[in-house]
């Protein structure tokens, strides 16, 4: 009476109730699938990290006495496709039932449901026991509300899960959100923490991946590999962050610096998204740090909001809007990515750094993703689908359920404002204020037009000129449109010409 239980590559949750007991009749199935390496072009570190973490998880299960059938990419019996592998394993083990945990990606969910309809044995899908909310909770919460603003959902989650609340049920510190206190520029003090992530040699795995012909981009850094790939490493990363970095998280959450790719960020997103860490333990550890006086409330609230608020909220948006969401293009932008997205070689220093760092580290922090790369993409008229595929490939933590709403919705306004109340765009002044990128850049951050004027400036104003009909009624953009109206015709004309030139010569910037 053998039962197969499929574990997907981002379902490495050692505390799932499946593993509470060992049974000789249960075989855990883990598959390295060719299709999963190829649905977009992935960063080398992402492929290494996922396979390394899957292998470590399988080894841990075996150590605990569970039966595991792990099929490597290079194995002769690997049939390539998920369905073919499952059918072969059912036949081999004479299985009577197949179970899986609910996938987070729509693509895999649809694939497994379609396969289940053809299967001749019983199939069951169970919860992944990871998130605070169900797939449907966000859409149910907003069903009777006019707009889908994260803040309201976040407050509801705080109440529902008793996070950072007084005994009377009020928010600790007298307010729900300390974001206004979390926007400082960082100029070297306090020193950014060392990269304390454990370092391993993963070159054997990387060679195996290459031998199998997997196409990737970005630097593998295989012999000094630093992403956590098992529960112990993930927990060590979380503990180090909570003890040494969290107190500074808030102040410099939005800051950027050429010498410090990570600043005071946690680097836990890969461990969280592969479920090696549970969001409940992360939120509890951060709250405890505040309650024991080890971290200030604005830092802790800001950090918790990202996990209990944003992470759950974007997942709910994803499940309420898929599959159509991926194709949305409210601003009708169609330009392909400039070549330097794949090399980092542009004279715009902010983009050279943010993209260069993404290629070497498979990581950029939130503001680099949103206000440098995403900002330029939106202003430059790039196709949101092309931008989405790049983000889905390049970042170590990129899984579609979290990447797509962030990229297409928050960053590219592709959904026309479901997720963001206005487009996240800025001119060079914001980048100059929040980073040291503009120092030494070929372009002048304080010029709008002319050959050395920062491209962000003309593109910024031209973006609103081009989208006046779509965005002119947005009350949050009243000041911008007033400033545009106050400009002389010649100035608007010069901006439009400079922006047109930039858009036609993106590869030369
Ligand atoms: P920290 O800054 O230390 O934040 C702590 C945690 O909060 C993160 O690990 C993450 O789990 C969560 N978090 C923070 N912001 C968000 C958010 N907006 N949505 C969901 N969770 C959030 N995050 C991903 O996990 N995968 C993605 O593919 C992804 N793509 C993004 C694309 C764009 C265009 C933007 C603007 C943001 C994206 N984010 C994504 C959100 C955020 O940038 C990353 O979660 C964060 O940079 C990961 O680094 P960290 O662990 O050091 O995070
Ligand atoms: Fe980026 Fe413009 Fe500053 Fe150069 S001047 S770093 S292009 S914002």
XYZ file of C-alpha atoms and ligand atoms in Angstrom:
570
model
C 0.000 0.000 0.000
C 2.727 2.449 -0.987
C 2.018 6.161 -0.938
C 4.194 8.649 -2.819
C 4.504 12.168 -1.388
C 5.932 14.723 -3.768
C 8.128 17.496 -2.333
C 8.742 20.408 -4.683
C 12.029 22.333 -4.681
C 10.570 25.238 -2.676
C 8.838 23.012 -0.108
C 11.760 22.217 2.165
C 9.798 22.651 5.382
C 11.251 20.261 7.955
C 8.407 20.972 10.379
C 5.594 19.939 8.045
C 3.249 17.487 9.799
C 4.056 14.915 7.103
C 7.336 14.286 8.868
C 5.909 13.785 12.373
C 5.975 10.023 11.915
C 7.990 7.624 9.762
C 6.184 4.955 7.762
C 7.658 2.241 5.543
C 4.651 2.713 3.254
C 5.442 6.352 2.518
C 8.070 7.328 -0.022
C 9.011 10.999 -0.356
C 9.705 11.882 -3.971
C 12.031 14.709 -4.920
C 12.755 15.468 -8.565
C 15.349 17.700 -10.190
C 13.370 18.686 -13.267
C 14.778 20.022 -16.494
C 11.630 22.083 -17.102
C 12.111 23.855 -13.766
C 15.560 25.043 -14.833
C 14.292 26.369 -18.165
C 10.935 28.201 -17.817
C 13.044 31.397 -17.769
C 16.809 31.866 -17.941
C 17.972 31.604 -14.317
C 20.929 32.969 -12.416
C 23.549 30.253 -11.849
C 23.387 30.732 -8.067
C 19.647 30.150 -8.059
C 19.969 26.739 -9.726
C 22.871 25.756 -7.464
C 21.053 26.915 -4.320
C 17.808 25.088 -5.090
C 19.448 21.785 -6.029
C 21.870 21.972 -3.082
C 18.999 22.702 -0.692
C 16.860 19.891 -2.132
C 19.723 17.413 -1.766
C 20.412 18.505 1.797
C 16.711 18.173 2.648
C 16.529 14.666 1.177
C 19.611 13.659 3.188
C 18.034 15.023 6.393
C 14.808 13.109 5.784
C 16.755 9.896 5.244
C 18.732 10.489 8.424
C 15.443 10.775 10.317
C 14.379 7.381 8.979
C 12.064 8.407 6.128
C 12.124 6.670 2.737
C 13.148 9.072 -0.014
C 13.401 8.627 -3.782
C 15.561 11.498 -5.019
C 15.972 11.764 -8.800
C 18.941 13.852 -9.862
C 18.988 15.820 -13.085
C 21.905 13.744 -14.341
C 20.288 10.369 -13.521
C 19.532 8.110 -16.486
C 16.076 7.243 -15.107
C 15.065 10.919 -14.911
C 12.291 11.309 -17.521
C 12.568 15.114 -17.624
C 8.911 16.043 -17.229
C 7.158 16.036 -13.857
C 4.232 13.936 -15.097
C 6.443 11.308 -16.773
C 8.538 10.925 -13.646
C 5.458 10.557 -11.459
C 3.909 7.950 -13.757
C 7.158 5.963 -13.848
C 7.519 6.043 -10.063
C 3.874 4.997 -9.513
C 4.452 1.997 -11.746
C 7.795 1.154 -10.155
C 6.547 1.251 -6.559
C 2.998 0.009 -7.324
C 1.809 3.119 -5.503
C -1.866 3.454 -4.552
C -1.854 7.152 -3.765
C 0.092 10.316 -4.611
C 0.059 13.347 -2.336
C 1.578 16.783 -2.734
C 1.609 20.071 -0.875
C -0.179 22.981 -2.510
C 2.298 24.591 -4.912
C 2.873 28.316 -4.607
C 3.186 28.857 -8.339
C 0.078 28.845 -10.483
C 1.947 27.041 -13.275
C 2.780 24.027 -11.117
C -0.594 24.005 -9.441
C -2.329 23.829 -12.835
C 0.128 21.196 -14.049
C -0.456 18.916 -11.061
C -4.224 19.341 -11.191
C -4.248 18.479 -14.897
C -2.068 15.437 -14.250
C -4.319 14.331 -11.362
C -7.270 14.173 -13.778
C -5.384 11.619 -15.864
C -4.017 9.611 -12.939
C -5.469 6.179 -12.332
C -4.828 6.228 -8.575
C -5.967 8.444 -5.717
C -4.381 11.914 -5.555
C -4.513 14.419 -2.694
C -3.254 17.972 -2.262
C -2.538 19.204 1.289
C -1.502 22.545 2.788
C 2.159 23.484 2.741
C 1.696 24.673 6.356
C 3.885 27.684 5.750
C 1.989 30.958 5.346
C 0.005 32.962 7.892
C -2.921 33.292 5.468
C -4.685 31.051 2.986
C -4.448 31.678 -0.760
C -7.915 33.249 -0.697
C -7.699 35.365 2.454
C -6.493 38.558 0.774
C -9.200 38.576 -1.900
C -11.855 37.766 0.723
C -10.569 40.616 2.899
C -10.736 43.133 0.055
C -13.980 41.843 -1.488
C -16.053 44.568 0.140
C -13.395 47.303 0.043
C -12.805 49.926 -2.597
C -9.046 49.598 -2.890
C -6.558 46.822 -2.153
C -4.144 48.738 0.105
C -1.625 46.573 1.925
C -1.774 48.633 5.118
C -5.336 47.562 5.977
C -4.568 43.917 5.426
C -1.398 44.226 7.505
C -3.312 45.669 10.459
C -5.802 42.832 10.197
C -2.928 40.321 10.233
C -1.412 41.995 13.305
C -4.740 41.716 15.092
C -5.442 38.186 13.937
C -2.031 36.873 14.959
C -1.515 39.066 18.021
C 1.709 40.636 16.750
C 3.120 43.813 18.357
C -0.107 44.479 20.237
C -0.711 45.837 23.729
C -2.810 43.703 26.085
C -5.740 45.963 25.052
C -5.248 45.020 21.406
C -3.790 48.371 20.370
C -0.607 48.662 18.280
C 2.537 48.863 20.392
C 4.068 52.352 20.340
C 0.679 53.926 19.584
C 0.767 53.529 15.816
C 0.663 50.734 13.291
C 3.402 51.928 10.979
C 6.775 53.562 11.622
C 7.759 53.832 7.969
C 8.354 57.595 8.118
C 11.248 56.944 10.534
C 12.871 54.395 8.244
C 14.235 56.547 5.432
C 17.758 57.654 6.204
C 20.705 57.982 3.827
C 23.693 55.877 4.901
C 27.123 57.507 4.774
C 29.339 54.880 6.386
C 28.140 54.971 10.005
C 27.322 52.723 11.731
C 29.541 50.282 9.805
C 27.573 47.804 7.719
C 27.809 44.271 9.144
C 30.222 41.775 7.606
C 28.704 39.136 5.378
C 28.512 36.434 8.051
C 26.849 33.823 5.848
C 28.473 30.397 5.942
C 30.690 29.722 2.921
C 30.782 26.338 1.119
C 32.400 24.903 -1.990
C 29.593 23.884 -4.379
C 31.776 23.478 -7.456
C 31.049 19.736 -7.857
C 27.320 20.467 -8.070
C 27.927 23.371 -10.429
C 29.972 21.128 -12.748
C 27.175 18.564 -12.716
C 24.621 21.261 -13.602
C 26.796 22.420 -16.476
C 27.369 18.845 -17.705
C 23.588 18.486 -17.937
C 23.523 21.484 -20.287
C 21.494 23.809 -18.052
C 21.701 27.372 -19.414
C 22.224 30.103 -16.815
C 23.538 33.637 -16.459
C 25.267 35.561 -13.663
C 28.266 34.524 -11.590
C 27.996 31.063 -10.008
C 30.517 31.805 -7.221
C 30.398 28.038 -6.740
C 33.545 27.584 -4.686
C 32.640 30.363 -2.251
C 28.901 29.778 -2.186
C 27.136 31.754 0.528
C 23.394 31.148 0.364
C 22.016 28.984 3.210
C 20.995 25.604 1.837
C 19.794 23.696 4.895
C 17.732 24.361 7.970
C 20.766 24.802 10.269
C 22.342 27.391 7.953
C 19.039 29.179 7.471
C 18.470 29.351 11.218
C 22.034 30.572 11.785
C 21.406 33.337 9.229
C 18.183 34.379 10.961
C 19.810 34.370 14.422
C 22.761 36.459 13.207
C 20.407 38.998 11.660
C 18.184 39.281 14.736
C 21.137 39.635 17.120
C 23.411 41.959 15.174
C 21.609 43.655 12.285
C 17.897 44.095 13.070
C 18.442 47.092 15.376
C 19.732 49.052 12.362
C 17.287 47.624 9.779
C 14.740 50.422 9.997
C 16.944 53.459 9.729
C 18.695 52.360 6.552
C 16.028 50.180 4.981
C 15.859 52.413 1.883
C 19.541 53.406 1.677
C 21.886 52.325 -1.124
C 25.680 52.400 -1.344
C 28.233 51.339 -3.936
C 30.454 49.567 -1.381
C 27.731 47.749 0.532
C 25.385 45.531 -1.476
C 23.540 44.164 1.575
C 23.661 47.007 4.124
C 21.294 46.091 6.989
C 19.063 43.643 5.155
C 18.406 40.149 6.432
C 19.240 37.984 3.374
C 16.654 35.441 4.505
C 14.329 35.543 1.492
C 15.743 32.403 -0.156
C 15.473 30.442 3.101
C 11.939 31.752 3.659
C 10.700 31.120 0.133
C 12.057 27.578 0.100
C 10.360 27.166 3.518
C 13.531 26.266 5.411
C 12.447 29.124 7.669
C 8.870 29.639 8.785
C 7.506 33.195 8.723
C 6.002 32.687 12.190
C 9.376 31.994 13.755
C 10.895 34.995 11.948
C 8.174 37.370 13.144
C 8.297 35.933 16.680
C 12.087 36.322 16.858
C 11.888 39.956 15.729
C 9.107 40.772 18.202
C 11.026 39.094 21.001
C 14.103 41.216 20.204
C 12.002 44.333 20.807
C 10.290 42.993 23.936
C 13.659 42.143 25.470
C 15.023 45.588 24.645
C 17.501 44.442 21.993
C 16.014 46.285 19.003
C 13.971 49.500 18.630
C 10.288 49.361 17.727
C 10.551 51.211 14.360
C 13.122 48.686 13.103
C 11.143 45.701 14.362
C 7.788 46.978 13.115
C 9.312 47.792 9.707
C 10.809 44.319 9.414
C 7.674 42.509 10.578
C 5.563 44.545 8.129
C 7.587 43.122 5.241
C 6.840 39.548 6.262
C 3.437 39.600 7.936
C 2.198 42.364 5.630
C 3.811 42.547 2.210
C 4.771 38.906 1.771
C 1.311 37.567 2.614
C -0.429 40.368 0.718
C 1.431 39.859 -2.572
C 0.751 36.141 -2.378
C -2.965 36.874 -2.016
C -2.859 39.270 -4.976
C -1.149 36.571 -7.039
C -3.744 33.905 -6.284
C -6.652 36.258 -6.788
C -5.431 37.498 -10.183
C -3.737 34.568 -11.896
C -3.430 33.462 -14.638
C -4.348 36.732 -16.374
C -2.119 38.881 -14.165
C 1.086 37.879 -15.958
C -0.141 39.425 -19.223
C -1.290 42.812 -17.879
C 0.291 45.888 -19.437
C -1.848 48.845 -18.351
C 0.596 51.461 -19.651
C 1.142 49.631 -22.947
C 4.924 49.497 -22.764
C 6.657 47.217 -25.257
C 10.395 48.037 -25.444
C 12.730 45.036 -25.004
C 15.404 45.096 -22.279
C 18.616 46.933 -23.163
C 21.639 44.631 -23.518
C 23.226 45.911 -20.322
C 20.598 44.130 -18.235
C 22.711 41.021 -18.957
C 26.143 42.609 -18.387
C 25.729 45.593 -16.072
C 27.764 47.622 -18.538
C 26.103 51.027 -18.625
C 27.467 54.465 -17.845
C 24.583 55.109 -15.469
C 26.359 54.385 -12.235
C 23.255 53.490 -10.222
C 22.159 50.898 -12.763
C 25.684 49.594 -13.311
C 25.861 48.928 -9.560
C 22.388 47.559 -8.987
C 22.470 45.299 -12.050
C 26.147 44.420 -11.616
C 25.436 43.376 -8.049
C 22.410 41.349 -9.149
C 24.629 39.476 -11.598
C 27.421 38.788 -9.091
C 25.293 38.133 -5.987
C 21.881 37.052 -7.367
C 20.654 39.700 -4.933
C 19.660 43.326 -4.786
C 17.710 44.759 -1.905
C 14.196 46.107 -2.158
C 14.984 49.718 -3.014
C 17.550 48.750 -5.631
C 14.926 46.493 -7.237
C 12.173 49.099 -6.973
C 13.759 52.533 -7.293
C 16.780 51.831 -9.498
C 16.160 48.930 -11.876
C 12.350 48.947 -11.736
C 12.163 52.742 -11.826
C 14.311 52.916 -14.949
C 12.375 50.075 -16.606
C 9.062 51.812 -16.074
C 10.296 55.244 -17.120
C 12.122 53.786 -20.128
C 8.984 52.112 -21.480
C 10.275 48.530 -21.101
C 7.836 45.673 -21.528
C 6.589 44.582 -18.069
C 6.613 40.962 -19.268
C 10.302 41.212 -20.255
C 11.113 42.909 -16.949
C 9.177 40.213 -15.059
C 11.110 37.406 -16.761
C 14.422 39.066 -15.945
C 13.513 39.497 -12.266
C 12.176 35.935 -12.093
C 15.499 34.661 -13.405
C 18.030 36.861 -11.681
C 17.161 36.839 -7.979
C 17.951 34.015 -5.613
C 14.540 34.437 -3.961
C 12.475 34.789 -7.145
C 9.454 32.512 -7.257
C 6.569 33.713 -9.365
C 3.983 34.077 -6.563
C 6.104 36.757 -4.876
C 8.123 38.096 -7.789
C 5.261 38.770 -10.226
C 3.085 41.049 -8.044
C 6.198 42.902 -6.904
C 7.556 43.369 -10.422
C 4.542 43.669 -12.662
C 2.278 45.223 -10.038
C 4.261 47.268 -7.551
C 7.209 48.162 -9.749
C 5.852 48.353 -13.313
C 2.246 49.462 -12.645
C 1.259 46.805 -15.180
C -1.964 46.132 -13.245
C -2.991 49.779 -13.557
C -2.896 50.419 -9.815
C -4.417 47.365 -8.138
C -1.336 46.951 -5.951
C 0.277 50.394 -5.932
C -1.760 53.561 -5.507
C 0.597 55.382 -7.892
C 3.565 54.375 -10.030
C 6.834 54.013 -8.089
C 8.926 56.399 -10.179
C 11.385 59.094 -9.304
C 13.832 61.436 -10.937
C 17.526 61.461 -10.023
C 16.895 63.583 -6.936
C 15.581 60.592 -4.951
C 18.521 58.408 -6.028
C 20.950 61.192 -5.158
C 19.315 61.598 -1.756
C 19.302 57.912 -0.829
C 22.663 56.739 -2.225
C 26.184 57.681 -3.230
C 25.571 56.443 -6.793
C 25.530 59.878 -8.418
C 29.056 60.735 -7.244
C 31.363 60.049 -10.171
C 28.552 59.171 -12.589
C 28.982 60.313 -16.192
C 25.554 61.934 -15.937
C 24.568 65.008 -13.929
C 21.828 64.288 -11.443
C 20.663 67.922 -11.397
C 20.196 68.422 -15.149
C 17.053 67.586 -17.096
C 18.117 68.086 -20.669
C 21.410 68.095 -22.535
C 23.812 65.324 -23.374
C 25.080 64.715 -19.837
C 21.767 65.220 -18.068
C 20.751 62.221 -15.978
C 18.441 60.060 -18.118
C 16.093 59.540 -15.157
C 15.155 63.236 -15.191
C 13.840 63.653 -18.722
C 12.306 60.174 -18.615
C 10.552 60.991 -15.352
C 8.788 64.090 -16.609
C 8.140 62.572 -19.998
C 6.538 59.547 -18.304
C 3.837 61.832 -16.902
C 3.520 63.716 -20.177
C 2.986 60.441 -22.030
C 0.570 59.063 -19.434
C -1.414 62.189 -18.640
C -4.681 60.658 -19.843
C -4.185 57.524 -17.756
C -2.788 59.086 -14.584
C -3.883 62.726 -14.596
C -6.924 62.022 -12.401
C -4.880 60.274 -9.668
C -5.128 62.485 -6.549
C -1.702 61.307 -5.353
C -0.140 62.771 -8.500
C -1.743 66.189 -8.297
C 1.535 67.986 -7.482
C 3.423 66.326 -10.324
C 0.837 67.309 -12.906
C 0.683 70.827 -11.469
C 4.464 71.133 -11.869
C 4.181 69.879 -15.436
C 1.441 72.385 -16.191
C 3.597 75.181 -14.771
C 6.470 74.389 -17.137
C 6.978 76.449 -20.254
C 6.053 74.786 -23.546
C 9.690 74.875 -24.685
C 10.779 73.043 -21.548
C 8.188 70.333 -21.982
C 9.221 70.057 -25.637
C 12.919 69.747 -24.728
C 12.110 67.075 -22.129
C 10.039 65.096 -24.630
C 12.838 65.251 -27.223
C 15.550 64.223 -24.769
C 13.356 61.371 -23.473
C 12.621 60.187 -27.001
C 16.345 60.191 -27.791
C 17.077 58.176 -24.623
C 14.361 55.631 -25.364
C 15.688 55.128 -28.893
C 19.280 54.735 -27.674
C 18.934 52.676 -24.513
C 21.862 50.432 -25.386
C 24.193 53.447 -25.600
C 23.490 54.885 -22.146
P 14.749 42.248 3.892
O 14.825 43.595 3.333
O 15.624 41.936 5.033
O 13.221 41.977 4.284
C 12.851 40.846 5.084
C 11.905 39.929 4.377
O 10.686 40.576 4.123
C 12.361 39.410 3.035
O 13.237 38.327 3.158
C 11.048 39.029 2.380
O 10.681 37.726 2.722
C 10.066 39.998 2.978
N 9.747 41.073 2.039
C 10.236 42.318 2.008
N 9.633 43.046 1.053
C 8.768 42.220 0.442
C 7.861 42.380 -0.636
N 7.701 43.534 -1.268
N 7.153 41.309 -1.011
C 7.282 40.135 -0.386
N 8.115 39.930 0.635
C 8.842 40.962 1.055
N 10.951 39.175 -2.779
C 11.062 37.845 -2.929
O 11.091 37.134 -1.918
N 11.129 37.273 -4.154
C 11.107 38.012 -5.287
O 11.184 37.473 -6.380
C 11.004 39.420 -5.176
N 10.988 40.203 -6.279
C 10.890 41.546 -6.134
C 10.820 42.329 -7.293
C 10.699 43.704 -7.180
C 10.592 44.551 -8.427
C 10.637 44.307 -5.912
C 10.490 45.780 -5.788
C 10.703 43.531 -4.767
C 10.818 42.149 -4.858
N 10.858 41.331 -3.717
C 10.939 39.982 -3.870
C 10.716 41.902 -2.372
C 12.048 42.258 -1.678
O 12.815 43.069 -2.520
C 12.847 41.020 -1.295
O 12.029 40.163 -0.530
C 14.047 41.377 -0.438
O 14.880 42.263 -1.142
C 14.807 40.118 -0.072
O 15.976 40.429 0.637
P 16.104 40.264 2.212
O 15.787 38.876 2.607
O 17.445 40.792 2.580
O 14.934 41.194 2.703
Fe 21.906 57.240 -11.765
Fe 21.465 59.636 -12.827
Fe 22.660 59.450 -10.463
Fe 23.922 58.709 -12.699
S 23.229 60.757 -12.169
S 23.857 57.602 -10.763
S 22.258 57.846 -13.893
S 20.578 58.830 -10.925
